[in-house]
Amino acid sequence: MHLLLTDVLICPRCGPNTGLILRADTMADRRVRSGALGCPGCRTDYPIRDAVAWFTPPAPVAADPAAFDVDGATRIAALIGAAAASGFVLIVGPAARAAATIAGLGVESEIVAASAEAADLAPGDGVSAVAIAATLPFTASRMRGVWLSGTAADRLLEEGARVLHPLGRLILDPAPADAVERLAAAGLRIAAREGSTFLAVRPGGAQIASSQ
């Protein structure tokens, strides 16, 4: 997990106004390999093991999750605008398996892979991995792009909108049946559709800025 990601992590129990305190036990190349994230409010410790931040009950990290095909990863990178963005790009759910492939495409962004399934997570160069539960443990408006895949597109739609940068893109793949109404309620509009995949932005925010 990249050291800078700890600046945008929050406590899932205490909410978006409560940041976390990092205890780094092992680091390499500005990446935390082991340690913990402590909440000053509820005193909960969230462990970091094998470079994965665990916001779910700790479980073994699956070894070498299945590789994501390059064509699929390129599609995700293009739709989410990863090549043009700097900062963090969040991929949630089974598509998180594409994180390493996207990072290998030479994008400027740090790819944040988030899932409740250990098999979807593989931290590495350019990839920070976070095991999540019912919320996204990130500060509001900090993700340059958010891709919600699988059931996360329904369960975490509002959370994805919350953490999306004002100039970012939110991808739902597949979009739930009530996506149009829920996106509108979250202040987003649909900019493009491709089958069951929706790309949403804030009004006036179709382009991703190149600086934070």
PDB file of C-alpha atoms in Angstrom:
ATOM      1  CA  MET A   1       0.000   0.000   0.000  1.00  0.00           C
ATOM      2  CA  HIS A   2       1.428   3.359  -1.056  1.00  0.00           C
ATOM      3  CA  LEU A   3       2.292   5.626   1.840  1.00  0.00           C
ATOM      4  CA  LEU A   4       0.317   8.555   0.382  1.00  0.00           C
ATOM      5  CA  LEU A   5      -2.900   6.514   0.329  1.00  0.00           C
ATOM      6  CA  THR A   6      -2.948   6.618   4.121  1.00  0.00           C
ATOM      7  CA  ASP A   7      -3.721  10.361   3.873  1.00  0.00           C
ATOM      8  CA  VAL A   8      -7.139   9.625   2.315  1.00  0.00           C
ATOM      9  CA  LEU A   9      -8.178   6.593   4.378  1.00  0.00           C
ATOM     10  CA  ILE A  10     -10.953   6.941   6.964  1.00  0.00           C
ATOM     11  CA  CYS A  11     -12.453   4.799   9.682  1.00  0.00           C
ATOM     12  CA  PRO A  12     -15.504   2.878   8.355  1.00  0.00           C
ATOM     13  CA  ARG A  13     -17.026   2.860  11.841  1.00  0.00           C
ATOM     14  CA  CYS A  14     -16.619   6.553  12.693  1.00  0.00           C
ATOM     15  CA  GLY A  15     -17.330   7.969   9.255  1.00  0.00           C
ATOM     16  CA  PRO A  16     -15.816  10.323   6.693  1.00  0.00           C
ATOM     17  CA  ASN A  17     -14.545  12.918   9.169  1.00  0.00           C
ATOM     18  CA  THR A  18     -12.262  10.525  11.034  1.00  0.00           C
ATOM     19  CA  GLY A  19      -8.839   9.906   9.553  1.00  0.00           C
ATOM     20  CA  LEU A  20      -6.516   7.099  10.547  1.00  0.00           C
ATOM     21  CA  ILE A  21      -3.056   7.032  12.106  1.00  0.00           C
ATOM     22  CA  LEU A  22      -0.486   4.839  10.403  1.00  0.00           C
ATOM     23  CA  ARG A  23       1.905   2.548  12.250  1.00  0.00           C
ATOM     24  CA  ALA A  24       4.308   1.243   9.643  1.00  0.00           C
ATOM     25  CA  ASP A  25       6.243  -1.801  10.777  1.00  0.00           C
ATOM     26  CA  THR A  26       7.764  -2.681   7.415  1.00  0.00           C
ATOM     27  CA  MET A  27       8.193  -0.425   4.388  1.00  0.00           C
ATOM     28  CA  ALA A  28       9.878  -0.611   0.995  1.00  0.00           C
ATOM     29  CA  ASP A  29       9.930   2.041  -1.743  1.00  0.00           C
ATOM     30  CA  ARG A  30       7.321   4.184   0.048  1.00  0.00           C
ATOM     31  CA  ARG A  31       4.984   1.205   0.295  1.00  0.00           C
ATOM     32  CA  VAL A  32       3.771  -0.145   3.621  1.00  0.00           C
ATOM     33  CA  ARG A  33       4.213  -3.909   3.777  1.00  0.00           C
ATOM     34  CA  SER A  34       2.999  -4.456   7.334  1.00  0.00           C
ATOM     35  CA  GLY A  35       1.653  -2.425  10.219  1.00  0.00           C
ATOM     36  CA  ALA A  36      -1.728  -1.037  11.226  1.00  0.00           C
ATOM     37  CA  LEU A  37      -4.091   1.887  10.746  1.00  0.00           C
ATOM     38  CA  GLY A  38      -5.482   3.146  14.044  1.00  0.00           C
ATOM     39  CA  CYS A  39      -8.656   5.168  14.585  1.00  0.00           C
ATOM     40  CA  PRO A  40      -8.285   7.894  17.241  1.00  0.00           C
ATOM     41  CA  GLY A  41     -12.052   7.878  17.754  1.00  0.00           C
ATOM     42  CA  CYS A  42     -13.168   4.288  18.293  1.00  0.00           C
ATOM     43  CA  ARG A  43      -9.640   2.924  18.895  1.00  0.00           C
ATOM     44  CA  THR A  44     -10.056   0.249  16.245  1.00  0.00           C
ATOM     45  CA  ASP A  45      -6.890  -1.049  14.601  1.00  0.00           C
ATOM     46  CA  TYR A  46      -7.052  -2.098  10.957  1.00  0.00           C
ATOM     47  CA  PRO A  47      -4.108  -4.360  10.138  1.00  0.00           C
ATOM     48  CA  ILE A  48      -1.850  -4.074   7.122  1.00  0.00           C
ATOM     49  CA  ARG A  49      -0.569  -7.507   6.143  1.00  0.00           C
ATOM     50  CA  ASP A  50       1.277  -8.494   2.974  1.00  0.00           C
ATOM     51  CA  ALA A  51       0.804  -4.882   1.760  1.00  0.00           C
ATOM     52  CA  VAL A  52      -3.017  -5.149   2.002  1.00  0.00           C
ATOM     53  CA  ALA A  53      -5.004  -2.864   4.320  1.00  0.00           C
ATOM     54  CA  TRP A  54      -7.760  -4.954   5.920  1.00  0.00           C
ATOM     55  CA  PHE A  55     -11.021  -3.206   6.734  1.00  0.00           C
ATOM     56  CA  THR A  56     -12.759  -6.581   6.894  1.00  0.00           C
ATOM     57  CA  PRO A  57     -11.927  -9.337   9.399  1.00  0.00           C
ATOM     58  CA  PRO A  58      -8.413 -10.454   8.451  1.00  0.00           C
ATOM     59  CA  ALA A  59      -8.268 -13.384   6.076  1.00  0.00           C
ATOM     60  CA  PRO A  60      -5.438 -15.009   4.126  1.00  0.00           C
ATOM     61  CA  VAL A  61      -4.529 -13.202   0.925  1.00  0.00           C
ATOM     62  CA  ALA A  62      -4.958 -15.522  -2.039  1.00  0.00           C
ATOM     63  CA  ALA A  63      -1.756 -16.210  -3.894  1.00  0.00           C
ATOM     64  CA  ASP A  64      -1.453 -14.934  -7.463  1.00  0.00           C
ATOM     65  CA  PRO A  65      -5.030 -14.105  -8.443  1.00  0.00           C
ATOM     66  CA  ALA A  66      -5.931 -14.869 -12.049  1.00  0.00           C
ATOM     67  CA  ALA A  67      -4.496 -12.385 -14.515  1.00  0.00           C
ATOM     68  CA  PHE A  68      -6.890 -10.005 -16.246  1.00  0.00           C
ATOM     69  CA  ASP A  69      -6.640  -9.961 -20.032  1.00  0.00           C
ATOM     70  CA  VAL A  70      -4.875  -6.959 -21.518  1.00  0.00           C
ATOM     71  CA  ASP A  71      -7.814  -5.973 -23.729  1.00  0.00           C
ATOM     72  CA  GLY A  72     -10.132  -5.855 -20.709  1.00  0.00           C
ATOM     73  CA  ALA A  73      -7.613  -3.886 -18.684  1.00  0.00           C
ATOM     74  CA  THR A  74      -7.058  -1.429 -21.536  1.00  0.00           C
ATOM     75  CA  ARG A  75     -10.823  -0.879 -21.766  1.00  0.00           C
ATOM     76  CA  ILE A  76     -11.029  -0.120 -18.045  1.00  0.00           C
ATOM     77  CA  ALA A  77      -8.043   2.224 -18.208  1.00  0.00           C
ATOM     78  CA  ALA A  78      -9.522   4.116 -21.174  1.00  0.00           C
ATOM     79  CA  LEU A  79     -13.036   4.488 -19.768  1.00  0.00           C
ATOM     80  CA  ILE A  80     -11.875   5.534 -16.334  1.00  0.00           C
ATOM     81  CA  GLY A  81      -9.314   7.966 -17.754  1.00  0.00           C
ATOM     82  CA  ALA A  82      -6.365   6.443 -15.909  1.00  0.00           C
ATOM     83  CA  ALA A  83      -3.814   7.603 -18.474  1.00  0.00           C
ATOM     84  CA  ALA A  84      -4.766  11.270 -18.054  1.00  0.00           C
ATOM     85  CA  ALA A  85      -5.235  11.304 -14.290  1.00  0.00           C
ATOM     86  CA  SER A  86      -2.729  11.787 -11.519  1.00  0.00           C
ATOM     87  CA  GLY A  87      -3.486  10.783  -7.962  1.00  0.00           C
ATOM     88  CA  PHE A  88      -5.620   7.752  -7.168  1.00  0.00           C
ATOM     89  CA  VAL A  89      -7.882   5.681  -9.409  1.00  0.00           C
ATOM     90  CA  LEU A  90     -10.129   3.213  -7.575  1.00  0.00           C
ATOM     91  CA  ILE A  91     -11.237  -0.150  -8.976  1.00  0.00           C
ATOM     92  CA  VAL A  92     -13.709  -2.082  -6.826  1.00  0.00           C
ATOM     93  CA  GLY A  93     -14.918  -5.679  -7.106  1.00  0.00           C
ATOM     94  CA  PRO A  94     -13.769  -8.407  -9.521  1.00  0.00           C
ATOM     95  CA  ALA A  95     -12.340  -5.837 -11.955  1.00  0.00           C
ATOM     96  CA  ALA A  96      -9.731  -5.109  -9.272  1.00  0.00           C
ATOM     97  CA  ARG A  97      -7.887  -8.092 -10.728  1.00  0.00           C
ATOM     98  CA  ALA A  98      -7.009  -5.803 -13.634  1.00  0.00           C
ATOM     99  CA  ALA A  99      -5.110  -3.408 -11.351  1.00  0.00           C
ATOM    100  CA  ALA A 100      -1.632  -4.792 -11.967  1.00  0.00           C
ATOM    101  CA  THR A 101      -2.206  -4.963 -15.729  1.00  0.00           C
ATOM    102  CA  ILE A 102      -3.440  -1.354 -15.794  1.00  0.00           C
ATOM    103  CA  ALA A 103      -0.484  -0.188 -13.725  1.00  0.00           C
ATOM    104  CA  GLY A 104       1.760  -1.938 -16.233  1.00  0.00           C
ATOM    105  CA  LEU A 105       0.331   0.174 -19.050  1.00  0.00           C
ATOM    106  CA  GLY A 106       2.393   3.102 -17.828  1.00  0.00           C
ATOM    107  CA  VAL A 107      -0.413   5.187 -16.328  1.00  0.00           C
ATOM    108  CA  GLU A 108       0.450   8.055 -13.993  1.00  0.00           C
ATOM    109  CA  SER A 109      -2.168   7.157 -11.386  1.00  0.00           C
ATOM    110  CA  GLU A 110      -1.726   4.940  -8.363  1.00  0.00           C
ATOM    111  CA  ILE A 111      -4.302   2.190  -8.869  1.00  0.00           C
ATOM    112  CA  VAL A 112      -6.269   1.339  -5.720  1.00  0.00           C
ATOM    113  CA  ALA A 113      -7.694  -2.185  -5.886  1.00  0.00           C
ATOM    114  CA  ALA A 114     -10.545  -2.704  -3.411  1.00  0.00           C
ATOM    115  CA  SER A 115     -12.661  -5.785  -2.829  1.00  0.00           C
ATOM    116  CA  ALA A 116     -14.238  -7.931  -0.143  1.00  0.00           C
ATOM    117  CA  GLU A 117     -12.634 -10.955  -1.813  1.00  0.00           C
ATOM    118  CA  ALA A 118      -8.966 -11.631  -1.167  1.00  0.00           C
ATOM    119  CA  ALA A 119      -8.663 -13.314  -4.566  1.00  0.00           C
ATOM    120  CA  ASP A 120      -9.276  -9.954  -6.265  1.00  0.00           C
ATOM    121  CA  LEU A 121      -6.364  -8.241  -4.516  1.00  0.00           C
ATOM    122  CA  ALA A 122      -2.749  -8.277  -5.625  1.00  0.00           C
ATOM    123  CA  PRO A 123      -0.643  -5.327  -4.390  1.00  0.00           C
ATOM    124  CA  GLY A 124       2.492  -4.396  -6.277  1.00  0.00           C
ATOM    125  CA  ASP A 125       4.234  -1.612  -8.153  1.00  0.00           C
ATOM    126  CA  GLY A 126       1.646   1.053  -8.879  1.00  0.00           C
ATOM    127  CA  VAL A 127      -1.097  -0.854  -7.026  1.00  0.00           C
ATOM    128  CA  SER A 128      -2.407  -0.367  -3.481  1.00  0.00           C
ATOM    129  CA  ALA A 129      -4.783  -3.064  -2.204  1.00  0.00           C
ATOM    130  CA  VAL A 130      -7.568  -2.544   0.340  1.00  0.00           C
ATOM    131  CA  ALA A 131      -9.929  -5.221   1.657  1.00  0.00           C
ATOM    132  CA  ILE A 132     -13.295  -3.532   2.188  1.00  0.00           C
ATOM    133  CA  ALA A 133     -16.652  -4.333   3.759  1.00  0.00           C
ATOM    134  CA  ALA A 134     -19.872  -2.299   3.426  1.00  0.00           C
ATOM    135  CA  THR A 135     -18.314   1.121   2.737  1.00  0.00           C
ATOM    136  CA  LEU A 136     -15.389   2.672   0.885  1.00  0.00           C
ATOM    137  CA  PRO A 137     -12.888   3.817   3.537  1.00  0.00           C
ATOM    138  CA  PHE A 138     -11.712   6.890   1.665  1.00  0.00           C
ATOM    139  CA  THR A 139     -12.035  10.644   2.099  1.00  0.00           C
ATOM    140  CA  ALA A 140     -14.694  12.299  -0.071  1.00  0.00           C
ATOM    141  CA  SER A 141     -13.833  13.629  -3.531  1.00  0.00           C
ATOM    142  CA  ARG A 142     -10.293  12.222  -3.736  1.00  0.00           C
ATOM    143  CA  MET A 143     -10.523   9.485  -6.381  1.00  0.00           C
ATOM    144  CA  ARG A 144      -9.755  10.633  -9.932  1.00  0.00           C
ATOM    145  CA  GLY A 145     -11.737   7.714 -11.270  1.00  0.00           C
ATOM    146  CA  VAL A 146     -13.934   5.027  -9.713  1.00  0.00           C
ATOM    147  CA  TRP A 147     -14.844   1.722 -11.361  1.00  0.00           C
ATOM    148  CA  LEU A 148     -17.497  -0.318  -9.537  1.00  0.00           C
ATOM    149  CA  SER A 149     -17.727  -3.824 -10.944  1.00  0.00           C
ATOM    150  CA  GLY A 150     -19.933  -6.822 -10.226  1.00  0.00           C
ATOM    151  CA  THR A 151     -22.297  -6.452  -7.265  1.00  0.00           C
ATOM    152  CA  ALA A 152     -20.303  -3.421  -6.056  1.00  0.00           C
ATOM    153  CA  ALA A 153     -21.914  -1.362  -8.837  1.00  0.00           C
ATOM    154  CA  ASP A 154     -25.213  -1.685  -6.966  1.00  0.00           C
ATOM    155  CA  ARG A 155     -24.093  -1.948  -3.326  1.00  0.00           C
ATOM    156  CA  LEU A 156     -21.572   0.894  -3.418  1.00  0.00           C
ATOM    157  CA  LEU A 157     -22.995   3.302  -6.015  1.00  0.00           C
ATOM    158  CA  GLU A 158     -23.549   6.124  -3.540  1.00  0.00           C
ATOM    159  CA  GLU A 159     -20.200   5.474  -1.874  1.00  0.00           C
ATOM    160  CA  GLY A 160     -18.496   5.602  -5.261  1.00  0.00           C
ATOM    161  CA  ALA A 161     -20.128   8.956  -5.945  1.00  0.00           C
ATOM    162  CA  ARG A 162     -19.009  10.232  -2.529  1.00  0.00           C
ATOM    163  CA  VAL A 163     -15.325   9.501  -3.061  1.00  0.00           C
ATOM    164  CA  LEU A 164     -15.266  10.665  -6.702  1.00  0.00           C
ATOM    165  CA  HIS A 165     -13.236  13.775  -7.521  1.00  0.00           C
ATOM    166  CA  PRO A 166     -15.372  16.620  -8.975  1.00  0.00           C
ATOM    167  CA  LEU A 167     -13.635  16.124 -12.343  1.00  0.00           C
ATOM    168  CA  GLY A 168     -13.553  12.331 -12.149  1.00  0.00           C
ATOM    169  CA  ARG A 169     -15.448   9.538 -13.864  1.00  0.00           C
ATOM    170  CA  LEU A 170     -17.606   6.899 -12.194  1.00  0.00           C
ATOM    171  CA  ILE A 171     -18.029   3.613 -14.079  1.00  0.00           C
ATOM    172  CA  LEU A 172     -20.799   1.139 -13.230  1.00  0.00           C
ATOM    173  CA  ASP A 173     -20.274  -2.311 -14.741  1.00  0.00           C
ATOM    174  CA  PRO A 174     -22.960  -3.544 -14.804  1.00  0.00           C
ATOM    175  CA  ALA A 175     -25.213  -0.621 -13.919  1.00  0.00           C
ATOM    176  CA  PRO A 176     -28.154  -1.525 -11.658  1.00  0.00           C
ATOM    177  CA  ALA A 177     -31.696  -1.067 -12.975  1.00  0.00           C
ATOM    178  CA  ASP A 178     -32.236   2.121 -10.963  1.00  0.00           C
ATOM    179  CA  ALA A 179     -28.839   3.620 -11.793  1.00  0.00           C
ATOM    180  CA  VAL A 180     -30.193   6.716 -13.575  1.00  0.00           C
ATOM    181  CA  GLU A 181     -32.247   7.827 -10.594  1.00  0.00           C
ATOM    182  CA  ARG A 182     -29.561   7.060  -8.035  1.00  0.00           C
ATOM    183  CA  LEU A 183     -26.832   8.798 -10.018  1.00  0.00           C
ATOM    184  CA  ALA A 184     -29.000  11.891 -10.379  1.00  0.00           C
ATOM    185  CA  ALA A 185     -29.658  11.918  -6.635  1.00  0.00           C
ATOM    186  CA  ALA A 186     -25.888  11.777  -6.095  1.00  0.00           C
ATOM    187  CA  GLY A 187     -25.341  14.754  -8.384  1.00  0.00           C
ATOM    188  CA  LEU A 188     -24.050  12.794 -11.380  1.00  0.00           C
ATOM    189  CA  ARG A 189     -25.169  12.556 -14.979  1.00  0.00           C
ATOM    190  CA  ILE A 190     -24.627   9.748 -17.477  1.00  0.00           C
ATOM    191  CA  ALA A 191     -22.043  10.802 -20.066  1.00  0.00           C
ATOM    192  CA  ALA A 192     -21.863   7.518 -22.002  1.00  0.00           C
ATOM    193  CA  ARG A 193     -23.290   4.015 -22.141  1.00  0.00           C
ATOM    194  CA  GLU A 194     -21.889   0.816 -23.558  1.00  0.00           C
ATOM    195  CA  GLY A 195     -24.344  -2.015 -23.095  1.00  0.00           C
ATOM    196  CA  SER A 196     -24.796  -2.442 -19.345  1.00  0.00           C
ATOM    197  CA  THR A 197     -21.770  -0.240 -18.583  1.00  0.00           C
ATOM    198  CA  PHE A 198     -22.523   3.374 -17.581  1.00  0.00           C
ATOM    199  CA  LEU A 199     -20.010   6.230 -17.385  1.00  0.00           C
ATOM    200  CA  ALA A 200     -21.155   9.061 -15.118  1.00  0.00           C
ATOM    201  CA  VAL A 201     -19.662  12.466 -14.317  1.00  0.00           C
ATOM    202  CA  ARG A 202     -20.637  15.564 -12.416  1.00  0.00           C
ATOM    203  CA  PRO A 203     -22.152  18.356 -14.532  1.00  0.00           C
ATOM    204  CA  GLY A 204     -19.266  20.044 -16.311  1.00  0.00           C
ATOM    205  CA  GLY A 205     -16.846  17.325 -15.213  1.00  0.00           C
ATOM    206  CA  ALA A 206     -16.486  15.082 -18.260  1.00  0.00           C
ATOM    207  CA  GLN A 207     -12.717  15.639 -18.435  1.00  0.00           C
ATOM    208  CA  ILE A 208     -10.285  14.445 -15.799  1.00  0.00           C
ATOM    209  CA  ALA A 209      -7.789  17.043 -14.701  1.00  0.00           C
ATOM    210  CA  SER A 210      -4.118  16.141 -14.897  1.00  0.00           C
ATOM    211  CA  SER A 211      -3.175  17.572 -11.508  1.00  0.00           C
ATOM    212  CA  GLN A 212      -4.485  17.258  -7.960  1.00  0.00           C
TER     213      GLN A 212
END
